[in-house]
PDB file of C-alpha atoms and ligand atoms in Angstrom:
ATOM      1  CA  UNK A  99      13.434 104.740 -64.202  1.00  0.00           C
ATOM      2  CA  UNK A 100      14.304 107.144 -61.433  1.00  0.00           C
ATOM      3  CA  UNK A 101      13.058 105.517 -58.259  1.00  0.00           C
ATOM      4  CA  UNK A 102      12.634 101.777 -57.895  1.00  0.00           C
ATOM      5  CA  UNK A 103      10.886  99.607 -55.310  1.00  0.00           C
ATOM      6  CA  UNK A 104      11.917  95.959 -55.032  1.00  0.00           C
ATOM      7  CA  UNK A 105       9.269  93.841 -53.299  1.00  0.00           C
ATOM      8  CA  UNK A 106      10.841  90.637 -51.981  1.00  0.00           C
ATOM      9  CA  UNK A 107      14.336  92.136 -51.697  1.00  0.00           C
ATOM     10  CA  UNK A 108      15.716  89.546 -49.261  1.00  0.00           C
ATOM     11  CA  UNK A 109      14.921  86.496 -51.396  1.00  0.00           C
ATOM     12  CA  UNK A 110      17.356  84.602 -53.622  1.00  0.00           C
ATOM     13  CA  UNK A 111      16.970  86.927 -56.618  1.00  0.00           C
ATOM     14  CA  UNK A 112      15.862  90.034 -54.713  1.00  0.00           C
ATOM     15  CA  UNK A 113      18.958  90.218 -52.494  1.00  0.00           C
ATOM     16  CA  UNK A 114      21.272  90.418 -55.520  1.00  0.00           C
ATOM     17  CA  UNK A 115      18.957  92.332 -57.838  1.00  0.00           C
ATOM     18  CA  UNK A 116      18.487  95.128 -55.283  1.00  0.00           C
ATOM     19  CA  UNK A 117      22.253  95.579 -54.935  1.00  0.00           C
ATOM     20  CA  UNK A 118      22.757  95.505 -58.710  1.00  0.00           C
ATOM     21  CA  UNK A 119      19.996  98.096 -59.205  1.00  0.00           C
ATOM     22  CA  UNK A 120      21.650 100.264 -56.529  1.00  0.00           C
ATOM     23  CA  UNK A 121      24.989  99.971 -58.350  1.00  0.00           C
ATOM     24  CA  UNK A 122      23.413 101.036 -61.610  1.00  0.00           C
ATOM     25  CA  UNK A 123      20.901 103.700 -60.527  1.00  0.00           C
ATOM     26  CA  UNK A 124      22.332 104.937 -57.207  1.00  0.00           C
ATOM     27  CA  UNK A 125      21.742 103.644 -53.682  1.00  0.00           C
ATOM     28  CA  UNK A 126      19.149 106.251 -52.727  1.00  0.00           C
ATOM     29  CA  UNK A 127      17.002 105.449 -55.742  1.00  0.00           C
ATOM     30  CA  UNK A 128      16.340 101.798 -54.928  1.00  0.00           C
ATOM     31  CA  UNK A 129      14.083 100.915 -51.988  1.00  0.00           C
ATOM     32  CA  UNK A 130      14.491  97.403 -50.577  1.00  0.00           C
ATOM     33  CA  UNK A 131      11.051  96.128 -49.570  1.00  0.00           C
ATOM     34  CA  UNK A 132      10.970  93.144 -47.245  1.00  0.00           C
ATOM     35  CA  UNK A 133       8.400  91.372 -45.122  1.00  0.00           C
ATOM     36  CA  UNK A 134       9.745  89.145 -42.348  1.00  0.00           C
ATOM     37  CA  UNK A 135      13.250  87.849 -43.033  1.00  0.00           C
ATOM     38  CA  UNK A 136      15.924  90.167 -41.653  1.00  0.00           C
ATOM     39  CA  UNK A 137      17.822  91.878 -44.483  1.00  0.00           C
ATOM     40  CA  UNK A 138      21.601  91.471 -44.678  1.00  0.00           C
ATOM     41  CA  UNK A 139      23.738  94.278 -43.279  1.00  0.00           C
ATOM     42  CA  UNK A 140      24.813  95.226 -46.807  1.00  0.00           C
ATOM     43  CA  UNK A 141      21.213  95.540 -48.000  1.00  0.00           C
ATOM     44  CA  UNK A 142      20.122  97.404 -44.864  1.00  0.00           C
ATOM     45  CA  UNK A 143      22.977  99.891 -44.854  1.00  0.00           C
ATOM     46  CA  UNK A 144      23.432 100.641 -48.545  1.00  0.00           C
ATOM     47  CA  UNK A 145      20.067 102.318 -49.216  1.00  0.00           C
ATOM     48  CA  UNK A 146      16.454 102.798 -48.161  1.00  0.00           C
ATOM     49  CA  UNK A 147      14.715  99.872 -46.514  1.00  0.00           C
ATOM     50  CA  UNK A 148      10.975  99.514 -45.880  1.00  0.00           C
ATOM     51  CA  UNK A 149       8.631  96.791 -44.689  1.00  0.00           C
ATOM     52  CA  UNK A 150       6.419  96.053 -47.715  1.00  0.00           C
ATOM     53  CA  UNK A 151       4.036  93.139 -48.114  1.00  0.00           C
ATOM     54  CA  UNK A 152       2.635  92.490 -51.600  1.00  0.00           C
ATOM     55  CA  UNK A 153      -0.730  91.704 -49.998  1.00  0.00           C
ATOM     56  CA  UNK A 154      -0.904  95.045 -48.108  1.00  0.00           C
ATOM     57  CA  UNK A 155      -2.107  97.696 -50.582  1.00  0.00           C
ATOM     58  CA  UNK A 156      -2.016 100.642 -48.155  1.00  0.00           C
ATOM     59  CA  UNK A 157       1.565  99.959 -47.200  1.00  0.00           C
ATOM     60  CA  UNK A 158       2.732  99.720 -50.835  1.00  0.00           C
ATOM     61  CA  UNK A 159       0.944 102.989 -51.642  1.00  0.00           C
ATOM     62  CA  UNK A 160       2.639 104.698 -48.678  1.00  0.00           C
ATOM     63  CA  UNK A 161       6.090 103.622 -49.892  1.00  0.00           C
ATOM     64  CA  UNK A 162       5.362 104.462 -53.543  1.00  0.00           C
ATOM     65  CA  UNK A 163       4.289 107.981 -52.528  1.00  0.00           C
ATOM     66  CA  UNK A 164       7.124 108.508 -50.034  1.00  0.00           C
ATOM     67  CA  UNK A 165       9.879 107.692 -52.542  1.00  0.00           C
ATOM     68  CA  UNK A 166       8.066 108.817 -55.737  1.00  0.00           C
ATOM     69  CA  UNK A 167       8.477 105.287 -57.109  1.00  0.00           C
ATOM     70  CA  UNK A 168       8.191 104.873 -60.881  1.00  0.00           C
ATOM     71  CA  UNK A 169       9.229 101.220 -61.277  1.00  0.00           C
ATOM     72  CA  UNK A 170       8.359  98.176 -59.172  1.00  0.00           C
ATOM     73  CA  UNK A 171      10.172  94.829 -59.350  1.00  0.00           C
ATOM     74  CA  UNK A 172       7.657  92.489 -57.735  1.00  0.00           C
ATOM     75  CA  UNK A 173       9.606  89.382 -56.698  1.00  0.00           C
ATOM     76  CA  UNK A 174       7.253  88.224 -53.929  1.00  0.00           C
ATOM     77  CA  UNK A 175       6.247  84.572 -54.460  1.00  0.00           C
ATOM     78  CA  UNK A 176       6.236  81.126 -52.857  1.00  0.00           C
ATOM     79  CA  UNK A 177       8.420  78.757 -54.901  1.00  0.00           C
ATOM     80  CA  UNK A 178       6.993  75.613 -56.486  1.00  0.00           C
ATOM     81  CA  UNK A 179       7.618  73.071 -53.690  1.00  0.00           C
ATOM     82  CA  UNK A 180       6.334  75.375 -50.915  1.00  0.00           C
ATOM     83  CA  UNK A 181       3.363  76.446 -53.039  1.00  0.00           C
ATOM     84  CA  UNK A 182       2.256  72.796 -53.276  1.00  0.00           C
ATOM     85  CA  UNK A 183       2.297  72.624 -49.465  1.00  0.00           C
ATOM     86  CA  UNK A 184       0.579  76.018 -49.007  1.00  0.00           C
ATOM     87  CA  UNK A 185      -1.533  76.612 -52.142  1.00  0.00           C
ATOM     88  CA  UNK A 186      -3.811  79.230 -50.541  1.00  0.00           C
ATOM     89  CA  UNK A 187      -0.858  81.339 -49.399  1.00  0.00           C
ATOM     90  CA  UNK A 188       0.759  80.915 -52.823  1.00  0.00           C
ATOM     91  CA  UNK A 189      -2.396  82.240 -54.512  1.00  0.00           C
ATOM     92  CA  UNK A 190      -2.630  85.166 -52.100  1.00  0.00           C
ATOM     93  CA  UNK A 191       0.932  86.356 -52.721  1.00  0.00           C
ATOM     94  CA  UNK A 192       1.263  85.205 -56.344  1.00  0.00           C
ATOM     95  CA  UNK A 193      -2.087  86.442 -57.684  1.00  0.00           C
ATOM     96  CA  UNK A 194      -3.624  88.910 -55.219  1.00  0.00           C
ATOM     97  CA  UNK A 195      -0.174  90.425 -54.620  1.00  0.00           C
ATOM     98  CA  UNK A 196       0.432  90.791 -58.359  1.00  0.00           C
ATOM     99  CA  UNK A 197      -3.008  92.353 -58.837  1.00  0.00           C
ATOM    100  CA  UNK A 198      -2.297  94.856 -56.019  1.00  0.00           C
ATOM    101  CA  UNK A 199       0.989  95.898 -57.562  1.00  0.00           C
ATOM    102  CA  UNK A 200      -0.568  96.308 -61.017  1.00  0.00           C
ATOM    103  CA  UNK A 201      -3.431  98.416 -59.656  1.00  0.00           C
ATOM    104  CA  UNK A 202      -0.973 100.659 -57.792  1.00  0.00           C
ATOM    105  CA  UNK A 203       1.194 100.879 -60.911  1.00  0.00           C
ATOM    106  CA  UNK A 204      -1.872 101.981 -62.906  1.00  0.00           C
ATOM    107  CA  UNK A 205      -2.746 104.659 -60.363  1.00  0.00           C
ATOM    108  CA  UNK A 206       0.784 105.981 -59.806  1.00  0.00           C
ATOM    109  CA  UNK A 207       2.157 105.435 -63.309  1.00  0.00           C
ATOM    110  CA  UNK A 208       4.863 102.892 -62.459  1.00  0.00           C
ATOM    111  CA  UNK A 209       6.533 100.330 -64.711  1.00  0.00           C
ATOM    112  CA  UNK A 210       6.362  96.748 -63.392  1.00  0.00           C
ATOM    113  CA  UNK A 211       8.767  93.804 -63.694  1.00  0.00           C
ATOM    114  CA  UNK A 212       7.123  90.404 -63.154  1.00  0.00           C
ATOM    115  CA  UNK A 213       9.242  87.249 -62.821  1.00  0.00           C
ATOM    116  CA  UNK A 214       7.394  84.324 -64.320  1.00  0.00           C
ATOM    117  CA  UNK A 215       8.994  80.894 -64.532  1.00  0.00           C
ATOM    118  CA  UNK A 216       9.420  77.641 -66.424  1.00  0.00           C
ATOM    119  CA  UNK A 217       6.710  76.652 -63.928  1.00  0.00           C
ATOM    120  CA  UNK A 218       4.194  78.488 -66.138  1.00  0.00           C
ATOM    121  CA  UNK A 219       4.309  75.450 -68.449  1.00  0.00           C
ATOM    122  CA  UNK A 220       2.884  71.978 -67.896  1.00  0.00           C
ATOM    123  CA  UNK A 221       3.044  68.467 -69.290  1.00  0.00           C
ATOM    124  CA  UNK A 222       0.825  69.300 -72.308  1.00  0.00           C
ATOM    125  CA  UNK A 223       3.393  71.950 -73.385  1.00  0.00           C
ATOM    126  CA  UNK A 224       6.027  70.837 -75.932  1.00  0.00           C
ATOM    127  CA  UNK A 225       8.922  70.145 -73.540  1.00  0.00           C
ATOM    128  CA  UNK A 226      11.765  70.398 -76.086  1.00  0.00           C
ATOM    129  CA  UNK A 227      12.508  73.806 -77.570  1.00  0.00           C
ATOM    130  CA  UNK A 228       9.425  75.067 -75.765  1.00  0.00           C
ATOM    131  CA  UNK A 229       8.127  77.918 -77.925  1.00  0.00           C
ATOM    132  CA  UNK A 230       7.564  81.461 -76.666  1.00  0.00           C
ATOM    133  CA  UNK A 231       3.850  81.205 -77.453  1.00  0.00           C
ATOM    134  CA  UNK A 232       2.464  77.758 -76.671  1.00  0.00           C
ATOM    135  CA  UNK A 233       0.111  75.721 -74.465  1.00  0.00           C
ATOM    136  CA  UNK A 234       0.268  76.783 -70.794  1.00  0.00           C
ATOM    137  CA  UNK A 235      -1.720  74.380 -68.608  1.00  0.00           C
ATOM    138  CA  UNK A 236       0.475  73.951 -65.494  1.00  0.00           C
ATOM    139  CA  UNK A 237      -0.524  71.329 -62.939  1.00  0.00           C
ATOM    140  CA  UNK A 238       0.922  73.164 -59.914  1.00  0.00           C
ATOM    141  CA  UNK A 239      -0.375  76.099 -57.873  1.00  0.00           C
ATOM    142  CA  UNK A 240       2.949  77.845 -58.535  1.00  0.00           C
ATOM    143  CA  UNK A 241       2.340  77.495 -62.265  1.00  0.00           C
ATOM    144  CA  UNK A 242      -1.280  78.642 -61.961  1.00  0.00           C
ATOM    145  CA  UNK A 243      -0.126  81.838 -60.194  1.00  0.00           C
ATOM    146  CA  UNK A 244       2.561  82.446 -62.825  1.00  0.00           C
ATOM    147  CA  UNK A 245       0.151  82.064 -65.759  1.00  0.00           C
ATOM    148  CA  UNK A 246      -2.347  84.335 -63.981  1.00  0.00           C
ATOM    149  CA  UNK A 247       0.431  86.878 -63.371  1.00  0.00           C
ATOM    150  CA  UNK A 248       1.476  86.794 -67.033  1.00  0.00           C
ATOM    151  CA  UNK A 249      -2.113  87.298 -68.214  1.00  0.00           C
ATOM    152  CA  UNK A 250      -2.851  90.049 -65.692  1.00  0.00           C
ATOM    153  CA  UNK A 251       0.355  91.861 -66.602  1.00  0.00           C
ATOM    154  CA  UNK A 252      -0.476  91.734 -70.316  1.00  0.00           C
ATOM    155  CA  UNK A 253      -4.022  92.882 -69.557  1.00  0.00           C
ATOM    156  CA  UNK A 254      -2.791  95.929 -67.614  1.00  0.00           C
ATOM    157  CA  UNK A 255      -0.477  96.837 -70.492  1.00  0.00           C
ATOM    158  CA  UNK A 256      -3.152  96.506 -73.175  1.00  0.00           C
ATOM    159  CA  UNK A 257      -6.092  97.915 -71.201  1.00  0.00           C
ATOM    160  CA  UNK A 258      -4.415 100.656 -69.144  1.00  0.00           C
ATOM    161  CA  UNK A 259      -1.017 101.197 -70.804  1.00  0.00           C
ATOM    162  CA  UNK A 260       0.941 100.109 -67.712  1.00  0.00           C
ATOM    163  CA  UNK A 261       4.531  99.384 -68.793  1.00  0.00           C
ATOM    164  CA  UNK A 262       4.611  95.733 -67.676  1.00  0.00           C
ATOM    165  CA  UNK A 263       7.468  93.422 -68.680  1.00  0.00           C
ATOM    166  CA  UNK A 264       8.626  90.020 -67.498  1.00  0.00           C
ATOM    167  CA  UNK A 265      10.708  86.914 -68.102  1.00  0.00           C
ATOM    168  CA  UNK A 266      10.106  83.220 -67.545  1.00  0.00           C
ATOM    169  CA  UNK A 267      13.074  82.373 -65.343  1.00  0.00           C
ATOM    170  CA  UNK A 268      14.556  78.894 -65.327  1.00  0.00           C
ATOM    171  CA  UNK A 269      16.219  77.515 -62.160  1.00  0.00           C
ATOM    172  CA  UNK A 270      18.534  80.245 -60.840  1.00  0.00           C
ATOM    173  CA  UNK A 271      21.890  79.229 -59.373  1.00  0.00           C
ATOM    174  CA  UNK A 272      23.605  81.591 -56.952  1.00  0.00           C
ATOM    175  CA  UNK A 273      25.947  81.717 -53.969  1.00  0.00           C
ATOM    176  CA  UNK A 274      24.695  84.618 -51.838  1.00  0.00           C
ATOM    177  CA  UNK A 275      21.166  83.768 -50.690  1.00  0.00           C
ATOM    178  CA  UNK A 276      19.827  80.222 -50.766  1.00  0.00           C
ATOM    179  CA  UNK A 277      16.580  79.586 -52.648  1.00  0.00           C
ATOM    180  CA  UNK A 278      13.754  78.217 -50.502  1.00  0.00           C
ATOM    181  CA  UNK A 279      11.496  75.377 -51.525  1.00  0.00           C
ATOM    182  CA  UNK A 280      11.952  75.306 -55.299  1.00  0.00           C
ATOM    183  CA  UNK A 281      12.152  72.264 -57.567  1.00  0.00           C
ATOM    184  CA  UNK A 282      15.419  73.450 -59.141  1.00  0.00           C
ATOM    185  CA  UNK A 283      17.116  74.117 -55.762  1.00  0.00           C
ATOM    186  CA  UNK A 284      19.135  70.903 -56.087  1.00  0.00           C
ATOM    187  CA  UNK A 285      21.358  72.643 -58.637  1.00  0.00           C
ATOM    188  CA  UNK A 286      22.395  75.135 -55.926  1.00  0.00           C
ATOM    189  CA  UNK A 287      22.605  72.627 -53.062  1.00  0.00           C
ATOM    190  CA  UNK A 288      24.931  70.322 -55.016  1.00  0.00           C
ATOM    191  CA  UNK A 289      27.713  72.953 -54.911  1.00  0.00           C
ATOM    192  CA  UNK A 290      27.353  73.600 -51.162  1.00  0.00           C
ATOM    193  CA  UNK A 291      27.299  69.875 -50.353  1.00  0.00           C
ATOM    194  CA  UNK A 292      30.265  69.222 -52.655  1.00  0.00           C
ATOM    195  CA  UNK A 293      32.387  71.714 -50.730  1.00  0.00           C
ATOM    196  CA  UNK A 294      31.077  70.940 -47.241  1.00  0.00           C
ATOM    197  CA  UNK A 295      30.664  67.134 -47.386  1.00  0.00           C
ATOM    198  CA  UNK A 296      32.202  65.897 -50.644  1.00  0.00           C
ATOM    199  CA  UNK A 297      28.920  64.130 -51.457  1.00  0.00           C
ATOM    200  CA  UNK A 298      25.364  64.972 -52.487  1.00  0.00           C
ATOM    201  CA  UNK A 299      22.011  63.157 -52.438  1.00  0.00           C
ATOM    202  CA  UNK A 300      19.971  64.264 -55.432  1.00  0.00           C
ATOM    203  CA  UNK A 301      16.147  64.592 -55.121  1.00  0.00           C
ATOM    204  CA  UNK A 302      15.538  64.437 -58.900  1.00  0.00           C
ATOM    205  CA  UNK A 303      16.227  61.335 -60.998  1.00  0.00           C
ATOM    206  CA  UNK A 304      18.911  61.193 -63.663  1.00  0.00           C
ATOM    207  CA  UNK A 305      17.633  62.201 -67.078  1.00  0.00           C
ATOM    208  CA  UNK A 306      15.526  65.082 -65.685  1.00  0.00           C
ATOM    209  CA  UNK A 307      16.597  67.958 -67.908  1.00  0.00           C
ATOM    210  CA  UNK A 308      15.697  71.509 -66.830  1.00  0.00           C
ATOM    211  CA  UNK A 309      16.663  75.001 -67.956  1.00  0.00           C
ATOM    212  CA  UNK A 310      19.061  76.799 -65.615  1.00  0.00           C
ATOM    213  CA  UNK A 311      20.876  80.132 -65.352  1.00  0.00           C
ATOM    214  CA  UNK A 312      23.646  81.683 -63.238  1.00  0.00           C
ATOM    215  CA  UNK A 313      22.590  84.690 -61.169  1.00  0.00           C
ATOM    216  CA  UNK A 314      24.594  87.386 -63.047  1.00  0.00           C
ATOM    217  CA  UNK A 315      22.666  86.510 -66.220  1.00  0.00           C
ATOM    218  CA  UNK A 316      19.361  86.525 -64.305  1.00  0.00           C
ATOM    219  CA  UNK A 317      20.068  90.076 -63.078  1.00  0.00           C
ATOM    220  CA  UNK A 318      20.970  91.238 -66.589  1.00  0.00           C
ATOM    221  CA  UNK A 319      17.780  89.667 -67.947  1.00  0.00           C
ATOM    222  CA  UNK A 320      15.564  91.694 -65.602  1.00  0.00           C
ATOM    223  CA  UNK A 321      17.384  95.007 -65.974  1.00  0.00           C
ATOM    224  CA  UNK A 322      18.046  94.760 -69.723  1.00  0.00           C
ATOM    225  CA  UNK A 323      14.397  93.961 -70.398  1.00  0.00           C
ATOM    226  CA  UNK A 324      13.230  96.905 -68.279  1.00  0.00           C
ATOM    227  CA  UNK A 325      15.617  99.174 -70.198  1.00  0.00           C
ATOM    228  CA  UNK A 326      14.715  97.799 -73.626  1.00  0.00           C
ATOM    229  CA  UNK A 327      13.233 100.038 -76.312  1.00  0.00           C
ATOM    230  CA  UNK A 328       9.449  99.513 -75.967  1.00  0.00           C
ATOM    231  CA  UNK A 329       8.973  99.866 -79.734  1.00  0.00           C
ATOM    232  CA  UNK A 330      10.973  96.661 -80.257  1.00  0.00           C
ATOM    233  CA  UNK A 331       8.890  94.536 -77.858  1.00  0.00           C
ATOM    234  CA  UNK A 332       6.318  92.361 -79.609  1.00  0.00           C
ATOM    235  CA  UNK A 333       5.867  90.291 -76.446  1.00  0.00           C
ATOM    236  CA  UNK A 334       5.793  91.556 -72.900  1.00  0.00           C
ATOM    237  CA  UNK A 335       4.667  88.992 -70.320  1.00  0.00           C
ATOM    238  CA  UNK A 336       6.670  86.973 -70.300  1.00  0.00           C
ATOM    239  CA  UNK A 337       9.806  86.129 -72.336  1.00  0.00           C
ATOM    240  CA  UNK A 338      11.410  82.671 -72.291  1.00  0.00           C
ATOM    241  CA  UNK A 339      15.036  83.095 -71.138  1.00  0.00           C
ATOM    242  CA  UNK A 340      17.556  80.321 -70.601  1.00  0.00           C
ATOM    243  CA  UNK A 341      21.312  79.913 -70.378  1.00  0.00           C
ATOM    244  CA  UNK A 342      21.842  76.133 -70.130  1.00  0.00           C
ATOM    245  CA  UNK A 343      19.965  72.861 -69.775  1.00  0.00           C
ATOM    246  CA  UNK A 344      21.268  69.859 -67.841  1.00  0.00           C
ATOM    247  CA  UNK A 345      20.216  66.813 -65.846  1.00  0.00           C
ATOM    248  CA  UNK A 346      21.674  65.756 -62.455  1.00  0.00           C
ATOM    249  CA  UNK A 347      24.395  63.601 -64.062  1.00  0.00           C
ATOM    250  CA  UNK A 348      25.684  66.478 -66.173  1.00  0.00           C
ATOM    251  CA  UNK A 349      25.990  68.915 -63.274  1.00  0.00           C
ATOM    252  CA  UNK A 350      27.514  66.134 -61.131  1.00  0.00           C
ATOM    253  CA  UNK A 351      30.213  65.561 -63.768  1.00  0.00           C
ATOM    254  CA  UNK A 352      30.812  69.286 -64.040  1.00  0.00           C
ATOM    255  CA  UNK A 353      31.529  69.462 -60.278  1.00  0.00           C
ATOM    256  CA  UNK A 354      33.563  66.226 -60.304  1.00  0.00           C
ATOM    257  CA  UNK A 355      35.880  67.673 -62.926  1.00  0.00           C
ATOM    258  CA  UNK A 356      37.147  70.089 -60.243  1.00  0.00           C
ATOM    259  CA  UNK A 357      36.591  67.874 -57.163  1.00  0.00           C
ATOM    260  CA  UNK A 358      37.546  64.345 -58.332  1.00  0.00           C
ATOM    261  CA  UNK A 359      36.524  62.665 -55.036  1.00  0.00           C
ATOM    262  CA  UNK A 360      32.979  64.083 -55.165  1.00  0.00           C
ATOM    263  CA  UNK A 361      30.190  61.463 -55.099  1.00  0.00           C
ATOM    264  CA  UNK A 362      26.433  61.629 -55.664  1.00  0.00           C
ATOM    265  CA  UNK A 363      23.562  59.233 -54.963  1.00  0.00           C
ATOM    266  CA  UNK A 364      19.816  59.571 -55.427  1.00  0.00           C
ATOM    267  CA  UNK A 365      16.841  59.747 -53.060  1.00  0.00           C
ATOM    268  CA  UNK A 366      14.066  60.873 -55.376  1.00  0.00           C
ATOM    269  CA  UNK A 367      11.389  63.213 -54.004  1.00  0.00           C
ATOM    270  CA  UNK A 368       8.199  62.152 -55.810  1.00  0.00           C
ATOM    271  CA  UNK A 369       6.547  65.596 -55.599  1.00  0.00           C
ATOM    272  CA  UNK A 370       9.590  67.375 -57.019  1.00  0.00           C
ATOM    273  CA  UNK A 371      10.007  64.691 -59.666  1.00  0.00           C
ATOM    274  CA  UNK A 372       6.385  65.163 -60.792  1.00  0.00           C
ATOM    275  CA  UNK A 373       6.829  68.927 -60.999  1.00  0.00           C
ATOM    276  CA  UNK A 374      10.179  68.740 -62.809  1.00  0.00           C
ATOM    277  CA  UNK A 375       8.894  66.246 -65.358  1.00  0.00           C
ATOM    278  CA  UNK A 376       6.050  68.619 -66.290  1.00  0.00           C
ATOM    279  CA  UNK A 377       8.482  71.499 -66.958  1.00  0.00           C
ATOM    280  CA  UNK A 378      10.408  72.127 -70.198  1.00  0.00           C
ATOM    281  CA  UNK A 379      13.647  70.278 -70.902  1.00  0.00           C
ATOM    282  CA  UNK A 380      14.837  73.316 -72.795  1.00  0.00           C
ATOM    283  CA  UNK A 381      13.034  76.504 -73.799  1.00  0.00           C
ATOM    284  CA  UNK A 382      13.384  78.401 -77.056  1.00  0.00           C
ATOM    285  CA  UNK A 383      14.402  81.930 -76.046  1.00  0.00           C
ATOM    286  CA  UNK A 384      14.775  83.383 -79.544  1.00  0.00           C
ATOM    287  CA  UNK A 385      12.030  85.997 -78.990  1.00  0.00           C
ATOM    288  CA  UNK A 386      14.044  87.500 -76.105  1.00  0.00           C
ATOM    289  CA  UNK A 387      17.205  87.412 -78.220  1.00  0.00           C
ATOM    290  CA  UNK A 388      15.502  89.119 -81.158  1.00  0.00           C
ATOM    291  CA  UNK A 389      13.349  91.664 -79.332  1.00  0.00           C
ATOM    292  CA  UNK A 390      15.739  92.971 -76.660  1.00  0.00           C
ATOM    293  CA  UNK A 391      19.130  91.378 -77.232  1.00  0.00           C
ATOM    294  CA  UNK A 392      19.081  88.643 -74.571  1.00  0.00           C
ATOM    295  CA  UNK A 393      22.491  86.951 -74.643  1.00  0.00           C
ATOM    296  CA  UNK A 394      23.571  85.005 -71.531  1.00  0.00           C
ATOM    297  CA  UNK A 395      27.266  85.020 -70.651  1.00  0.00           C
ATOM    298  CA  UNK A 396      27.638  82.035 -68.300  1.00  0.00           C
ATOM    299  CA  UNK A 397      27.755  78.376 -69.336  1.00  0.00           C
ATOM    300  CA  UNK A 398      27.823  75.360 -66.995  1.00  0.00           C
ATOM    301  CA  UNK A 399      31.602  75.016 -66.779  1.00  0.00           C
ATOM    302  CA  UNK A 400      32.239  78.715 -66.063  1.00  0.00           C
ATOM    303  CA  UNK A 401      29.428  78.724 -63.494  1.00  0.00           C
ATOM    304  CA  UNK A 402      30.782  75.606 -61.740  1.00  0.00           C
ATOM    305  CA  UNK A 403      34.256  77.121 -61.443  1.00  0.00           C
ATOM    306  CA  UNK A 404      32.851  80.341 -59.979  1.00  0.00           C
ATOM    307  CA  UNK A 405      30.389  78.618 -57.619  1.00  0.00           C
ATOM    308  CA  UNK A 406      33.084  76.300 -56.229  1.00  0.00           C
ATOM    309  CA  UNK A 407      35.543  79.178 -55.773  1.00  0.00           C
ATOM    310  CA  UNK A 408      33.071  81.420 -53.902  1.00  0.00           C
ATOM    311  CA  UNK A 409      31.610  78.633 -51.737  1.00  0.00           C
ATOM    312  CA  UNK A 410      35.100  77.342 -50.888  1.00  0.00           C
ATOM    313  CA  UNK A 411      36.080  80.820 -49.687  1.00  0.00           C
ATOM    314  CA  UNK A 412      32.918  81.110 -47.574  1.00  0.00           C
ATOM    315  CA  UNK A 413      33.546  77.665 -46.095  1.00  0.00           C
ATOM    316  CA  UNK A 414      37.165  78.514 -45.249  1.00  0.00           C
ATOM    317  CA  UNK A 415      35.957  81.638 -43.408  1.00  0.00           C
ATOM    318  CA  UNK A 416      33.411  79.558 -41.456  1.00  0.00           C
ATOM    319  CA  UNK A 417      30.471  81.401 -43.052  1.00  0.00           C
ATOM    320  CA  UNK A 418      28.710  78.210 -44.149  1.00  0.00           C
TER     321      UNK A 418
HETATM  322  C1  AKB B 189      11.316  76.665 -58.545  1.00  0.00           C
HETATM  323  O1  AKB B 189      11.979  75.629 -58.707  1.00  0.00           O
HETATM  324  O2  AKB B 189      10.210  76.702 -57.997  1.00  0.00           O
HETATM  325  C2  AKB B 189      11.874  77.954 -59.105  1.00  0.00           C
HETATM  326  C3  AKB B 189      11.456  78.164 -60.533  1.00  0.00           C
HETATM  327  C4  AKB B 189      12.059  77.379 -61.607  1.00  0.00           C
HETATM  328  O3  AKB B 189      10.627  78.991 -60.789  1.00  0.00           O
HETATM  329  N1  AKB B 189      13.301  77.941 -59.016  1.00  0.00           N
END
C-alpha cells in the first residue's frame, strides 16, 4: 500500500484510523476523505484532506486519480440505531456506497477494507460462540447493508480479483470521537457520564451481553488484516474479531472499582434492546487468529483504567 484514501475519516473509527495510518505510512500518503462534519485540526493539518462522499462516484474517481490511490478504507455508514430511523439513507451509503467503491477499486486496481459488524448477524444465528461461517439473517437495515457489503466484497474478489478484506467489528470503545447512533454506544457513554456526573442511565437491560473492543485493537485489526499475507487468507469478507464480552452490570462494576461512588440505573430503549438481543453474546474469532494472527491486547480492566484516565484529563481541561 503506497497511497491510501479513508472515506469517513471524521467518524469514531475513521478519525483514529486515519492518524494511525499516517503514523505508519507517512502523512502525505493518507488522504482523509470527509463529507460534512468539520475535521479536527490535527486531521486537517497533518496530511491531505478532501471532500469525498461514498455516494458520489465522480468525486471518488477524481481523488483516486489525483493521489494515485491504491487502497481504500471505506468507513462510511449509518450506525444501527440511526439506520433504523433512516433506512433509505442507510441503504444508499451502506450498499450503493460500497458498490461504488468496489467498482472504482476494480477499475483503478485498489485494495479495499470493509468494516462489517456484529450487526451482520440476527436472532436465528447461534448467539454464543457465533461461528465465522453461520446463518446471517439480520432483522435491521444496518445488518442488511453489512451482509450485502460482505457478499459484494467477496464477489469482487472472486469475480474480478479485487483485494477486498474486512472484519466484523463488535462495539468499539474510544475516547477521541464519540460514536453516533449505535446500539453499543452505551459502553462509551458510561465512562463519560461516570466522570462528568458520577451516574449513568443505561439504555440496555442487565444480562445483555455483547462483544466489545478498545480502539487500539480495532485499529490493529484493520491494518494487520490489510497487511496480512494473502496466501494465508481462507476467508476475506469478513472476519469475526472480538476482544471482550460483557453486559451492563459487568462494565458498571469495572468502572465502580475505580470510582466507588459511581451509580447506574436503567431506562431501557426498546429499539436498542431488540437490536442488541438479536446480536451475538460472544463471537468465535478463531479464523482471524489462525489466518492472520489476530490477538487483541486490551481487556476490560485495562480499558477502563485508560478510558477513565483520558476522560478525567479532558474533563479537567474543560474539553468535555
Ligand atoms: C452499532 O452499535 O451500531 C455499532 C456496531 C456494533 O456495528 N457500534
